[in-house]
CSV table of N, CA and C in Angstrom, one decimal:
chain,number,residue,atom,x,y,z
A,884,MET,N,10.1,-26.6,-0.4
A,884,MET,CA,8.7,-27.3,0.0
A,884,MET,C,7.7,-26.1,0.3
A,885,VAL,N,8.4,-24.9,1.3
A,885,VAL,CA,7.1,-23.8,1.7
A,885,VAL,C,7.1,-23.1,0.3
A,886,VAL,N,8.3,-22.6,-0.8
A,886,VAL,CA,7.4,-22.0,-1.9
A,886,VAL,C,6.6,-22.8,-2.3
A,887,LYS,N,6.4,-24.5,-2.7
A,887,LYS,CA,5.3,-25.2,-3.1
A,887,LYS,C,4.1,-25.2,-2.4
A,888,PHE,N,4.5,-25.0,-1.1
A,888,PHE,CA,3.2,-25.2,-0.3
A,888,PHE,C,2.0,-23.6,-0.7
A,889,GLU,N,2.7,-22.6,-0.5
A,889,GLU,CA,2.2,-21.4,-0.6
A,889,GLU,C,1.2,-21.4,-2.2
A,890,LEU,N,2.5,-22.1,-3.4
A,890,LEU,CA,2.1,-22.0,-4.8
A,890,LEU,C,0.3,-22.9,-4.2
A,891,GLU,N,0.4,-23.5,-3.9
A,891,GLU,CA,-0.5,-25.1,-3.5
A,891,GLU,C,-2.2,-24.1,-3.0
A,892,LYS,N,-1.8,-23.6,-2.1
A,892,LYS,CA,-2.3,-22.5,-1.0
A,892,LYS,C,-3.5,-21.6,-2.1
A,893,LEU,N,-2.3,-21.2,-3.0
A,893,LEU,CA,-3.2,-20.6,-4.4
A,893,LEU,C,-4.2,-20.8,-5.1
A,894,GLY,N,-3.7,-22.2,-5.6
A,894,GLY,CA,-4.7,-22.8,-6.2
A,894,GLY,C,-4.2,-22.9,-7.7
A,895,LEU,N,-2.4,-22.7,-7.3
A,895,LEU,CA,-1.4,-23.4,-8.5
A,895,LEU,C,-1.7,-24.5,-8.7
A,896,THR,N,-0.8,-25.3,-9.8
A,896,THR,CA,-0.1,-26.6,-9.7
A,896,THR,C,1.2,-26.3,-10.1
A,897,PRO,N,2.5,-26.3,-9.3
A,897,PRO,CA,4.0,-26.7,-9.1
A,897,PRO,C,3.6,-28.0,-10.0
A,898,ILE,N,4.9,-27.6,-11.3
A,898,ILE,CA,5.6,-28.4,-11.9
A,898,ILE,C,6.7,-29.4,-11.4
A,899,SER,N,7.4,-28.2,-11.3
A,899,SER,CA,9.2,-28.2,-10.4
A,899,SER,C,9.2,-27.2,-9.7
A,900,VAL,N,9.6,-27.0,-8.6
A,900,VAL,CA,10.4,-25.9,-7.7
A,900,VAL,C,11.6,-26.4,-7.5
A,901,GLU,N,12.4,-25.5,-7.8
A,901,GLU,CA,13.9,-25.3,-7.8
A,901,GLU,C,14.4,-24.3,-6.9
A,902,LEU,N,15.8,-24.3,-6.9
A,902,LEU,CA,16.3,-23.0,-5.5
A,902,LEU,C,16.1,-22.3,-6.9
A,903,GLY,N,15.7,-21.0,-7.2
A,903,GLY,CA,16.1,-19.8,-7.9
A,903,GLY,C,14.1,-20.2,-9.3
A,904,GLU,N,13.9,-21.0,-9.4
A,904,GLU,CA,12.5,-21.2,-10.0
A,904,GLU,C,11.9,-22.4,-9.5
A,905,ILE,N,10.7,-21.9,-11.1
A,905,ILE,CA,9.1,-22.8,-10.4
A,905,ILE,C,9.0,-23.1,-12.0
A,906,GLU,N,7.8,-23.8,-12.0
A,906,GLU,CA,7.4,-24.4,-13.3
A,906,GLU,C,6.0,-24.2,-12.9
A,907,LEU,N,5.1,-23.8,-13.6
A,907,LEU,CA,4.2,-24.2,-13.0
A,907,LEU,C,2.8,-24.8,-14.1
A,908,LEU,N,1.8,-25.6,-14.0
A,908,LEU,CA,1.1,-25.6,-14.8
A,908,LEU,C,0.6,-24.9,-16.1
A,909,GLU,N,0.0,-24.2,-15.2
A,909,GLU,CA,-0.7,-22.7,-15.7
A,909,GLU,C,-1.0,-21.7,-15.7
A,910,ASP,N,-1.1,-20.7,-16.0
A,910,ASP,CA,-0.5,-19.2,-15.8
A,910,ASP,C,-1.3,-18.3,-14.5
A,911,PHE,N,0.0,-17.5,-14.3
A,911,PHE,CA,-0.7,-16.2,-12.9
A,911,PHE,C,-2.0,-16.2,-13.2
A,912,LYS,N,-2.8,-15.7,-12.4
A,912,LYS,CA,-4.0,-14.8,-12.4
A,912,LYS,C,-3.7,-13.4,-11.8
A,913,GLU,N,-3.8,-12.4,-12.4
A,913,GLU,CA,-2.9,-11.5,-11.5
A,913,GLU,C,-3.7,-11.0,-10.3
A,914,ASN,N,-4.6,-11.6,-9.5
A,914,ASN,CA,-4.3,-11.8,-8.1
A,914,ASN,C,-3.9,-12.6,-7.1
A,915,GLN,N,-3.2,-13.8,-8.3
A,915,GLN,CA,-2.5,-14.3,-7.3
A,915,GLN,C,-0.7,-14.6,-7.5
A,916,LYS,N,-1.0,-13.8,-8.3
A,916,LYS,CA,0.5,-13.2,-8.6
A,916,LYS,C,0.9,-12.1,-7.6
A,917,GLN,N,0.4,-11.3,-7.1
A,917,GLN,CA,0.2,-10.7,-6.2
A,917,GLN,C,0.7,-11.2,-5.0
A,918,ASP,N,-0.8,-12.2,-4.7
A,918,ASP,CA,-0.5,-12.2,-3.4
A,918,ASP,C,0.4,-13.1,-3.0
A,919,LEU,N,1.0,-14.1,-4.2
A,919,LEU,CA,2.5,-15.0,-4.0
A,919,LEU,C,3.4,-13.6,-3.8
A,920,GLU,N,3.7,-12.8,-4.5
A,920,GLU,CA,4.7,-11.5,-5.0
A,920,GLU,C,5.0,-11.5,-2.8
A,921,ILE,N,3.9,-11.1,-2.5
A,921,ILE,CA,3.2,-10.8,-0.9
A,921,ILE,C,3.7,-11.7,0.2
A,922,LYS,N,3.4,-12.8,-0.4
A,922,LYS,CA,3.8,-14.0,0.2
A,922,LYS,C,5.1,-14.9,0.6
A,923,LEU,N,5.4,-14.2,-0.7
A,923,LEU,CA,7.2,-14.8,-0.9
A,923,LEU,C,7.7,-13.3,0.2
A,924,GLN,N,7.9,-12.4,-0.3
A,924,GLN,CA,8.7,-11.2,0.9
A,924,GLN,C,8.5,-11.5,2.1
A,925,SER,N,7.0,-11.9,3.0
A,925,SER,CA,6.7,-12.3,4.0
A,925,SER,C,8.1,-13.4,4.6
A,926,LEU,N,8.1,-14.3,3.9
A,926,LEU,CA,9.7,-15.7,3.7
A,926,LEU,C,11.0,-14.9,3.3
A,927,GLY,N,10.9,-13.8,2.6
A,927,GLY,CA,12.0,-13.7,2.7
A,927,GLY,C,12.6,-14.1,1.6
A,928,PHE,N,12.3,-14.7,0.4
A,928,PHE,CA,12.3,-14.1,-1.3
A,928,PHE,C,11.6,-13.1,-2.0
A,929,GLU,N,11.5,-13.5,-3.0
A,929,GLU,CA,11.2,-12.1,-3.9
A,929,GLU,C,10.9,-12.6,-5.2
A,930,LEU,N,10.0,-12.6,-6.0
A,930,LEU,CA,9.1,-12.9,-7.3
A,930,LEU,C,10.2,-12.2,-8.4
A,931,LEU,N,11.0,-12.7,-9.1
A,931,LEU,CA,11.8,-12.5,-10.5
A,931,LEU,C,11.6,-12.7,-11.2
A,932,GLU,N,10.7,-12.2,-12.4
A,932,GLU,CA,10.1,-12.5,-13.8
A,932,GLU,C,11.1,-11.8,-14.7
A,933,ASP,N,11.8,-11.0,-15.2
A,933,ASP,CA,12.6,-10.2,-16.0
A,933,ASP,C,13.7,-11.3,-15.9
A,934,LYS,N,13.7,-11.7,-17.2
A,934,LYS,CA,14.9,-12.5,-18.5
A,934,LYS,C,16.9,-11.4,-17.0
A,935,THR,N,16.1,-10.6,-17.7
A,935,THR,CA,17.5,-9.6,-17.3
A,935,THR,C,18.0,-9.6,-15.7
A,936,THR,N,16.3,-9.2,-14.8
A,936,THR,CA,16.5,-9.6,-13.6
A,936,THR,C,17.5,-11.1,-12.8
A,937,ILE,N,16.6,-11.8,-13.6
A,937,ILE,CA,17.0,-12.8,-13.1
A,937,ILE,C,18.8,-13.4,-13.5
A,938,THR,N,18.9,-13.2,-14.4
A,938,THR,CA,20.4,-12.9,-14.6
A,938,THR,C,21.5,-12.2,-14.4
A,939,ILE,N,21.1,-11.0,-13.6
A,939,ILE,CA,21.9,-10.7,-13.0
A,939,ILE,C,22.0,-10.9,-11.4
A,940,GLU,N,20.8,-11.0,-10.7
A,940,GLU,CA,20.7,-12.1,-9.8
A,940,GLU,C,21.3,-13.6,-9.7
A,941,ARG,N,21.5,-14.5,-10.7
A,941,ARG,CA,22.4,-15.8,-11.1
A,941,ARG,C,23.6,-15.4,-10.9
A,942,ILE,N,24.2,-13.9,-11.8
A,942,ILE,CA,25.4,-13.6,-11.6
A,942,ILE,C,25.9,-13.0,-9.8
A,943,LYS,N,25.5,-12.4,-9.3
A,943,LYS,CA,25.5,-12.2,-7.8
A,943,LYS,C,25.7,-13.5,-7.0
A,944,CYS,N,24.4,-14.1,-7.3
A,944,CYS,CA,24.3,-15.5,-6.6
A,944,CYS,C,25.2,-16.7,-6.8
A,945,LEU,N,26.2,-16.8,-7.6
A,945,LEU,CA,27.4,-17.7,-8.6
A,945,LEU,C,28.0,-16.8,-7.4
A,946,ILE,N,28.9,-15.2,-7.6
A,946,ILE,CA,30.4,-15.2,-6.9
A,946,ILE,C,29.8,-14.8,-6.0
A,947,VAL,N,28.8,-15.1,-5.4
A,947,VAL,CA,28.5,-15.2,-3.8
A,947,VAL,C,28.7,-16.1,-3.3
A,948,ASP,N,28.1,-17.1,-3.6
A,948,ASP,CA,28.6,-18.7,-3.4
A,948,ASP,C,30.4,-18.8,-3.6
A,949,LEU,N,30.7,-18.3,-4.3
A,949,LEU,CA,31.8,-18.3,-5.2
A,949,LEU,C,32.9,-18.2,-3.5
A,950,VAL,N,32.5,-16.9,-3.7
A,950,VAL,CA,33.6,-15.8,-2.4
A,950,VAL,C,33.3,-16.5,-0.9
A,951,HIS,N,32.4,-17.0,-0.3
A,951,HIS,CA,31.6,-16.9,1.0
A,951,HIS,C,31.0,-18.4,0.8
A,952,HIS,N,31.1,-19.4,0.3
A,952,HIS,CA,30.7,-20.8,0.3
A,952,HIS,C,32.0,-21.3,-0.1
A,953,GLN,N,32.3,-21.6,-1.1
A,953,GLN,CA,33.4,-22.5,-1.2
A,953,GLN,C,34.6,-22.0,-1.2
A,954,ASN,N,34.5,-21.3,-0.4
A,954,ASN,CA,36.5,-21.1,-0.3
A,954,ASN,C,37.4,-20.6,-1.6
A,955,ASN,N,36.3,-20.1,-2.2
A,955,ASN,CA,36.8,-19.4,-4.0
A,955,ASN,C,37.9,-20.0,-4.4
A,956,GLU,N,37.3,-21.5,-4.5
A,956,GLU,CA,37.7,-22.7,-5.1
A,956,GLU,C,37.8,-22.2,-7.0
A,957,LEU,N,38.4,-21.5,-7.0
A,957,LEU,CA,38.1,-20.6,-9.5
A,957,LEU,C,39.5,-21.4,-9.4
A,958,LYS,N,38.9,-22.8,-10.0
A,958,LYS,CA,40.6,-23.1,-10.9
A,958,LYS,C,40.2,-22.1,-12.6
A,959,THR,N,39.8,-21.8,-12.9
A,959,THR,CA,39.6,-21.2,-14.5
A,959,THR,C,39.3,-19.8,-13.8
A,960,ASN,N,39.3,-18.7,-14.9
A,960,ASN,CA,39.2,-17.4,-14.2
A,960,ASN,C,37.9,-16.8,-14.4
A,961,LEU,N,37.3,-15.9,-13.7
A,961,LEU,CA,35.4,-15.5,-13.3
A,961,LEU,C,34.6,-15.6,-15.0
A,962,SER,N,35.5,-14.7,-15.8
A,962,SER,CA,35.0,-15.1,-16.6
A,962,SER,C,34.4,-15.9,-17.6
A,963,SER,N,35.2,-17.3,-17.6
A,963,SER,CA,35.2,-18.1,-18.0
A,963,SER,C,34.1,-19.6,-17.1
A,964,TYR,N,33.8,-18.9,-15.4
A,964,TYR,CA,33.2,-19.6,-14.6
A,964,TYR,C,32.1,-18.9,-15.1
A,965,LEU,N,31.4,-18.0,-14.8
A,965,LEU,CA,29.7,-17.6,-15.3
A,965,LEU,C,29.7,-18.1,-16.7
A,966,SER,N,30.7,-17.7,-18.2
A,966,SER,CA,29.9,-17.9,-18.8
A,966,SER,C,29.6,-19.4,-18.7
A,967,GLU,N,30.8,-20.7,-18.3
A,967,GLU,CA,30.1,-21.8,-17.9
A,967,GLU,C,28.6,-22.2,-17.6
A,968,GLN,N,28.7,-21.2,-16.1
A,968,GLN,CA,27.8,-21.9,-15.0
A,968,GLN,C,26.3,-21.4,-15.5
A,969,LEU,N,26.7,-20.3,-16.8
A,969,LEU,CA,25.0,-19.8,-17.2
A,969,LEU,C,24.5,-19.8,-18.7
A,970,GLY,N,25.6,-20.4,-19.1
A,970,GLY,CA,25.3,-21.0,-20.9
A,970,GLY,C,25.4,-19.6,-21.6
A,971,GLN,N,26.0,-18.8,-21.1
A,971,GLN,CA,26.0,-16.9,-22.0
A,971,GLN,C,27.2,-16.7,-22.3
A,972,ASP,N,27.6,-16.6,-23.7
A,972,ASP,CA,28.8,-15.5,-23.1
A,972,ASP,C,28.9,-14.2,-22.4
A,973,TYR,N,30.2,-14.7,-21.9
A,973,TYR,CA,30.7,-13.6,-21.0
A,973,TYR,C,30.6,-11.6,-21.2
A,974,ASN,N,30.7,-11.4,-22.5
A,974,ASN,CA,31.0,-10.5,-22.5
A,974,ASN,C,29.4,-9.3,-22.9
A,975,ILE,N,28.9,-10.8,-23.1
A,975,ILE,CA,26.7,-10.2,-23.2
A,975,ILE,C,26.8,-10.1,-21.5
A,976,LEU,N,27.1,-11.0,-20.6
A,976,LEU,CA,26.9,-10.3,-19.3
A,976,LEU,C,27.8,-9.5,-18.4
A,977,SER,N,28.9,-9.5,-19.2
A,977,SER,CA,29.5,-8.0,-18.5
A,977,SER,C,29.0,-7.0,-18.8
A,978,ASN,N,28.4,-6.4,-20.2
A,978,ASN,CA,27.7,-5.9,-21.1
A,978,ASN,C,26.6,-5.5,-19.7
A,979,LEU,N,25.8,-6.1,-19.5
A,979,LEU,CA,24.5,-6.2,-18.8
A,979,LEU,C,24.8,-6.0,-17.6
A,980,PHE,N,25.8,-6.3,-16.7
A,980,PHE,CA,25.4,-6.5,-15.9
A,980,PHE,C,25.9,-5.2,-15.6
A,981,SER,N,27.0,-4.5,-16.1
A,981,SER,CA,27.4,-3.6,-15.8
A,981,SER,C,26.4,-2.0,-15.8
A,982,GLU,N,25.6,-2.2,-17.2
A,982,GLU,CA,23.9,-1.4,-17.3
A,982,GLU,C,23.2,-1.1,-16.2
A,983,VAL,N,22.6,-2.5,-15.6
A,983,VAL,CA,21.8,-2.7,-14.7
A,983,VAL,C,22.4,-2.1,-13.7
A,984,GLN,N,23.7,-2.7,-13.0
A,984,GLN,CA,23.9,-2.6,-11.5
A,984,GLN,C,25.1,-1.1,-11.8
A,985,GLY,N,25.3,-0.5,-12.3
A,985,GLY,CA,25.9,0.5,-12.8
A,985,GLY,C,28.3,0.4,-12.1
A,986,THR,N,28.0,-1.0,-12.0
A,986,THR,CA,29.7,-1.1,-11.9
A,986,THR,C,29.9,-2.3,-12.8
A,987,THR,N,31.2,-3.2,-12.9
A,987,THR,CA,31.2,-4.4,-13.3
A,987,THR,C,31.5,-5.5,-12.5
A,988,ILE,N,31.4,-6.4,-13.1
A,988,ILE,CA,31.4,-7.3,-12.6
A,988,ILE,C,32.4,-7.9,-11.7
A,989,GLU,N,34.2,-7.4,-12.5
A,989,GLU,CA,35.0,-7.8,-11.6
A,989,GLU,C,35.0,-6.8,-10.0
A,990,HIS,N,34.1,-5.7,-10.6
A,990,HIS,CA,34.3,-4.7,-9.6
A,990,HIS,C,33.5,-5.5,-8.3
A,991,TYR,N,32.6,-5.8,-8.6
A,991,TYR,CA,31.3,-6.6,-7.5
A,991,TYR,C,32.4,-8.3,-6.8
A,992,PHE,N,32.7,-8.7,-8.1
A,992,PHE,CA,33.2,-9.6,-7.5
A,992,PHE,C,34.8,-9.5,-6.0
A,993,ILE,N,35.4,-8.2,-6.7
A,993,ILE,CA,36.5,-7.7,-6.1
A,993,ILE,C,35.7,-6.7,-4.3
A,994,ALA,N,34.8,-6.6,-4.4
A,994,ALA,CA,34.1,-6.4,-3.2
A,994,ALA,C,33.6,-7.2,-2.5
A,995,GLN,N,33.0,-8.5,-3.1
A,995,GLN,CA,32.7,-9.6,-2.2
A,995,GLN,C,33.4,-10.1,-1.2
A,996,LYS,N,35.2,-10.0,-2.3
A,996,LYS,CA,35.9,-10.5,-1.7
A,996,LYS,C,36.9,-9.8,-0.8
A,997,ILE,N,36.5,-8.1,-0.6
A,997,ILE,CA,36.9,-8.0,0.3
A,997,ILE,C,36.3,-7.7,1.0
A,998,GLU,N,34.6,-7.5,1.6
A,998,GLU,CA,34.0,-8.5,2.2
A,998,GLU,C,34.3,-9.6,2.8
A,999,LYS,N,34.7,-10.2,2.2
A,999,LYS,CA,35.3,-11.7,3.1
A,999,LYS,C,36.5,-11.5,3.6
A,1000,VAL,N,37.4,-10.6,3.3
A,1000,VAL,CA,38.9,-10.4,4.0
A,1000,VAL,C,38.3,-9.8,5.0
A,1001,LYS,N,37.1,-8.6,5.3
A,1001,LYS,CA,37.3,-8.5,6.3
A,1001,LYS,C,36.6,-9.3,7.6
A,1002,GLU,N,35.6,-10.0,6.9
A,1002,GLU,CA,34.9,-11.2,7.9
A,1002,GLU,C,36.2,-11.7,8.9
A,1003,LEU,N,37.3,-12.7,7.1
A,1003,LEU,CA,37.9,-12.9,8.2
A,1003,LEU,C,39.0,-12.3,8.9
A,1004,LEU,N,39.0,-11.0,8.8
A,1004,LEU,CA,40.4,-9.9,10.0
A,1004,LEU,C,39.0,-10.4,11.0
A,1005,MET,N,37.7,-9.8,11.5
A,1005,MET,CA,37.3,-10.2,12.3
A,1005,MET,C,37.4,-11.2,13.5
A,1006,TYR,N,37.3,-12.1,12.5
A,1006,TYR,CA,37.5,-13.6,13.4
A,1006,TYR,C,39.1,-13.1,14.0
A,1007,LYS,N,40.0,-13.2,13.5
A,1007,LYS,CA,41.2,-12.9,14.1
A,1007,LYS,C,42.1,-14.6,14.1
A,1008,GLU,N,41.6,-14.7,13.3
A,1008,GLU,CA,42.3,-16.8,13.6
A,1008,GLU,C,43.0,-16.4,12.4
A,1009,LEU,N,43.2,-15.9,10.9
A,1009,LEU,CA,44.0,-16.3,10.2
A,1009,LEU,C,44.5,-14.7,10.0
A,1010,THR,N,45.9,-15.2,9.4
A,1010,THR,CA,47.1,-14.0,9.4
A,1010,THR,C,46.6,-13.3,7.8
A,1011,VAL,N,46.7,-12.2,7.5
A,1011,VAL,CA,47.1,-12.1,6.0
A,1011,VAL,C,47.9,-12.0,5.2
A,1012,SER,N,48.7,-13.4,5.4
A,1012,SER,CA,48.9,-13.8,4.4
A,1012,SER,C,48.0,-15.1,4.6
A,1013,GLU,N,47.8,-15.6,5.2
A,1013,GLU,CA,46.6,-17.1,5.3
A,1013,GLU,C,45.4,-16.9,4.1
A,1014,ILE,N,44.9,-15.7,4.7
A,1014,ILE,CA,44.2,-14.7,4.1
A,1014,ILE,C,44.2,-14.6,2.6
A,1015,ALA,N,45.2,-14.0,2.2
A,1015,ALA,CA,45.7,-13.7,0.7
A,1015,ALA,C,45.7,-15.5,-0.1
A,1016,ILE,N,46.0,-16.1,1.1
A,1016,ILE,CA,46.4,-17.9,0.2
A,1016,ILE,C,44.5,-18.1,-0.1
A,1017,LYS,N,44.2,-18.1,1.1
A,1017,LYS,CA,43.0,-18.6,1.2
A,1017,LYS,C,42.0,-17.9,-0.3
A,1018,LEU,N,42.3,-17.0,-0.2
A,1018,LEU,CA,41.0,-15.8,-1.2
A,1018,LEU,C,41.9,-16.1,-2.4
A,1019,ASN,N,42.9,-16.8,-3.1
A,1019,ASN,CA,43.6,-16.5,-3.9
A,1019,ASN,C,44.6,-15.2,-4.7
A,1020,TYR,N,44.8,-14.7,-3.9
A,1020,TYR,CA,45.3,-13.1,-3.9
A,1020,TYR,C,46.6,-14.2,-4.4
A,1021,SER,N,47.6,-13.5,-5.2
A,1021,SER,CA,48.8,-13.7,-5.6
A,1021,SER,C,49.9,-13.6,-4.7
A,1022,ASP,N,49.9,-12.2,-3.5
A,1022,ASP,CA,50.2,-12.7,-2.8
A,1022,ASP,C,49.9,-11.5,-1.8
A,1023,VAL,N,50.4,-11.5,-0.3
A,1023,VAL,CA,49.8,-9.9,0.4
A,1023,VAL,C,49.3,-8.8,0.1
A,1024,ALA,N,51.2,-8.2,-1.0
A,1024,ALA,CA,51.2,-6.8,-1.2
A,1024,ALA,C,49.5,-6.6,-1.7
A,1025,HIS,N,49.7,-7.8,-3.2
A,1025,HIS,CA,48.0,-7.5,-3.4
A,1025,HIS,C,46.8,-7.4,-3.1
A,1026,LEU,N,47.1,-7.6,-1.9
A,1026,LEU,CA,45.3,-8.1,-0.7
A,1026,LEU,C,45.6,-6.9,-0.1
A,1027,SER,N,46.5,-6.3,0.0
A,1027,SER,CA,47.1,-5.1,0.7
A,1027,SER,C,46.5,-3.5,0.4
A,1028,ASN,N,46.6,-3.9,-1.6
A,1028,ASN,CA,46.4,-2.5,-2.2
A,1028,ASN,C,45.5,-2.6,-2.4
A,1029,GLN,N,45.0,-3.6,-2.6
A,1029,GLN,CA,43.3,-3.9,-2.8
A,1029,GLN,C,42.4,-3.3,-2.5
A,1030,PHE,N,42.3,-4.3,-1.1
A,1030,PHE,CA,41.7,-3.7,0.6
A,1030,PHE,C,42.0,-2.3,0.5
A,1031,LYS,N,43.6,-1.4,0.6
A,1031,LYS,CA,43.2,-0.2,1.2
A,1031,LYS,C,42.5,0.5,-0.1
A,1032,LYS,N,42.3,0.5,-1.3
A,1032,LYS,CA,42.0,1.1,-2.0
A,1032,LYS,C,40.4,1.1,-1.9
A,1033,ILE,N,39.6,-0.1,-1.6
A,1033,ILE,CA,38.4,-0.1,-1.1
A,1033,ILE,C,37.7,0.5,-0.3
A,1034,THR,N,38.6,0.2,1.3
A,1034,THR,CA,38.3,0.6,1.7
A,1034,THR,C,38.7,2.2,3.1
A,1035,GLY,N,40.1,2.1,2.0
A,1035,GLY,CA,40.9,3.2,3.0
A,1035,GLY,C,41.9,3.2,3.9
A,1036,PHE,N,41.9,1.6,4.2
A,1036,PHE,CA,43.0,1.2,5.6
A,1036,PHE,C,43.4,-0.2,4.7
A,1037,THR,N,44.7,-0.3,5.6
A,1037,THR,CA,45.0,-1.2,5.6
A,1037,THR,C,44.6,-2.4,6.0
A,1038,PRO,N,44.6,-3.1,5.8
A,1038,PRO,CA,44.3,-4.4,7.0
A,1038,PRO,C,44.6,-5.0,8.4
A,1039,THR,N,45.9,-4.7,8.2
A,1039,THR,CA,46.6,-5.2,9.3
A,1039,THR,C,45.7,-3.7,10.5
A,1040,HIS,N,45.9,-2.4,9.6
A,1040,HIS,CA,44.9,-1.2,10.5
A,1040,HIS,C,43.8,-1.8,10.6
A,1041,PHE,N,43.1,-2.1,9.7
A,1041,PHE,CA,41.4,-2.3,9.8
A,1041,PHE,C,41.7,-4.1,11.1
A,1042,LYS,N,42.3,-4.9,11.1
A,1042,LYS,CA,42.4,-6.0,12.2
A,1042,LYS,C,42.3,-5.1,13.4
A,1043,GLN,N,42.8,-3.9,13.4
A,1043,GLN,CA,42.7,-3.2,15.3
A,1043,GLN,C,42.0,-2.6,15.3
A,1044,LEU,N,40.7,-1.8,14.4
A,1044,LEU,CA,39.4,-1.2,15.2
A,1044,LEU,C,38.8,-1.7,15.8
A,1045,LYS,N,38.6,-1.4,16.7
A,1045,LYS,CA,37.4,-1.5,17.2
A,1045,LYS,C,35.6,-2.0,16.6
A,1046,GLU,N,35.5,-1.7,16.4
A,1046,GLU,CA,34.0,-1.8,15.5
A,1046,GLU,C,34.4,-1.7,14.0
A,1047,ASN,N,34.8,-2.8,13.6
A,1047,ASN,CA,34.5,-3.1,11.3
A,1047,ASN,C,33.3,-3.1,11.3
A,1048,ASN,N,32.9,-1.7,10.3
A,1048,ASN,CA,31.9,-1.6,9.3
A,1048,ASN,C,32.1,-1.9,8.3
A,1049,ARG,N,31.5,-4.0,8.5
A,1049,ARG,CA,31.1,-4.6,7.2
A,1049,ARG,C,29.8,-4.5,7.0
A,1050,LEU,N,29.9,-4.1,5.3
A,1050,LEU,CA,28.2,-3.8,4.9
A,1050,LEU,C,28.4,-5.5,4.4
A,1051,GLN,N,26.5,-5.6,4.1
A,1051,GLN,CA,26.0,-7.2,4.7
A,1051,GLN,C,26.2,-7.4,2.6
A,1052,ILE,N,26.0,-8.4,2.6
A,1052,ILE,CA,26.5,-8.9,1.2
A,1052,ILE,C,25.0,-8.5,0.0
A,1053,ASP,N,24.0,-8.3,0.7
A,1053,ASP,CA,23.0,-7.8,-0.3
A,1053,ASP,C,22.9,-6.5,-0.5
A,1054,ASN,N,23.3,-6.1,0.3
A,1054,ASN,CA,24.3,-4.3,0.2
A,1054,ASN,C,25.1,-4.2,-0.7
A,1055,LEU,N,26.0,-5.0,-1.4
A,1055,LEU,CA,27.2,-4.9,-1.6
A,1055,LEU,C,26.5,-4.1,-3.2
C-alpha cells in the first residue's frame, strides 16, 4: 500500500503492486524514477530493474524464507526447489548466482543455515540435536562439522560464548 501510494504521489498509475514487483500503465520519466528510488530507500526498499539483479535477489529471498521462516521444510533438494519456484534451469541460476555473488548458491544456503543455528543456540531453548533435526541435518556430527568449518567453533563452544557475533541476514 505504501509503494502504491508513493507511485500515485509521483503521478504514476500502478496496474498491480505485488511483493517485489510493480506494473505501471506508463513508463517512468527520469525524474520520477530518481524520486521513486529516493523515497523507496527511505522506506527500506530498493528499486531493481536489471533482470540479473532481480533473479539474484529472488534466489536469496527464497533461501532466506526457507531457512528462517519455513522451518526449513524442504521436501525436495534445493536445486529442484529453486528451479521450480523461479521457472528456470538450476544450472543457469547457479552460474548466474556464482558469477554475480562470488559464491555458490549452496554456500549461501549453508551460511544462512549456520546463522539460523547461531540464532537457535543463542535462545538456549533447543539442544544441538534438536537444532540438527529442525534444520534437516542428517545428524549432529554433520551440523557440528559444518558449523565449525564456517565459524571456527563447535556449536557447544559457541553456545558458551558470552557475545555471539551473529551476522545480519543481509550481510551474508
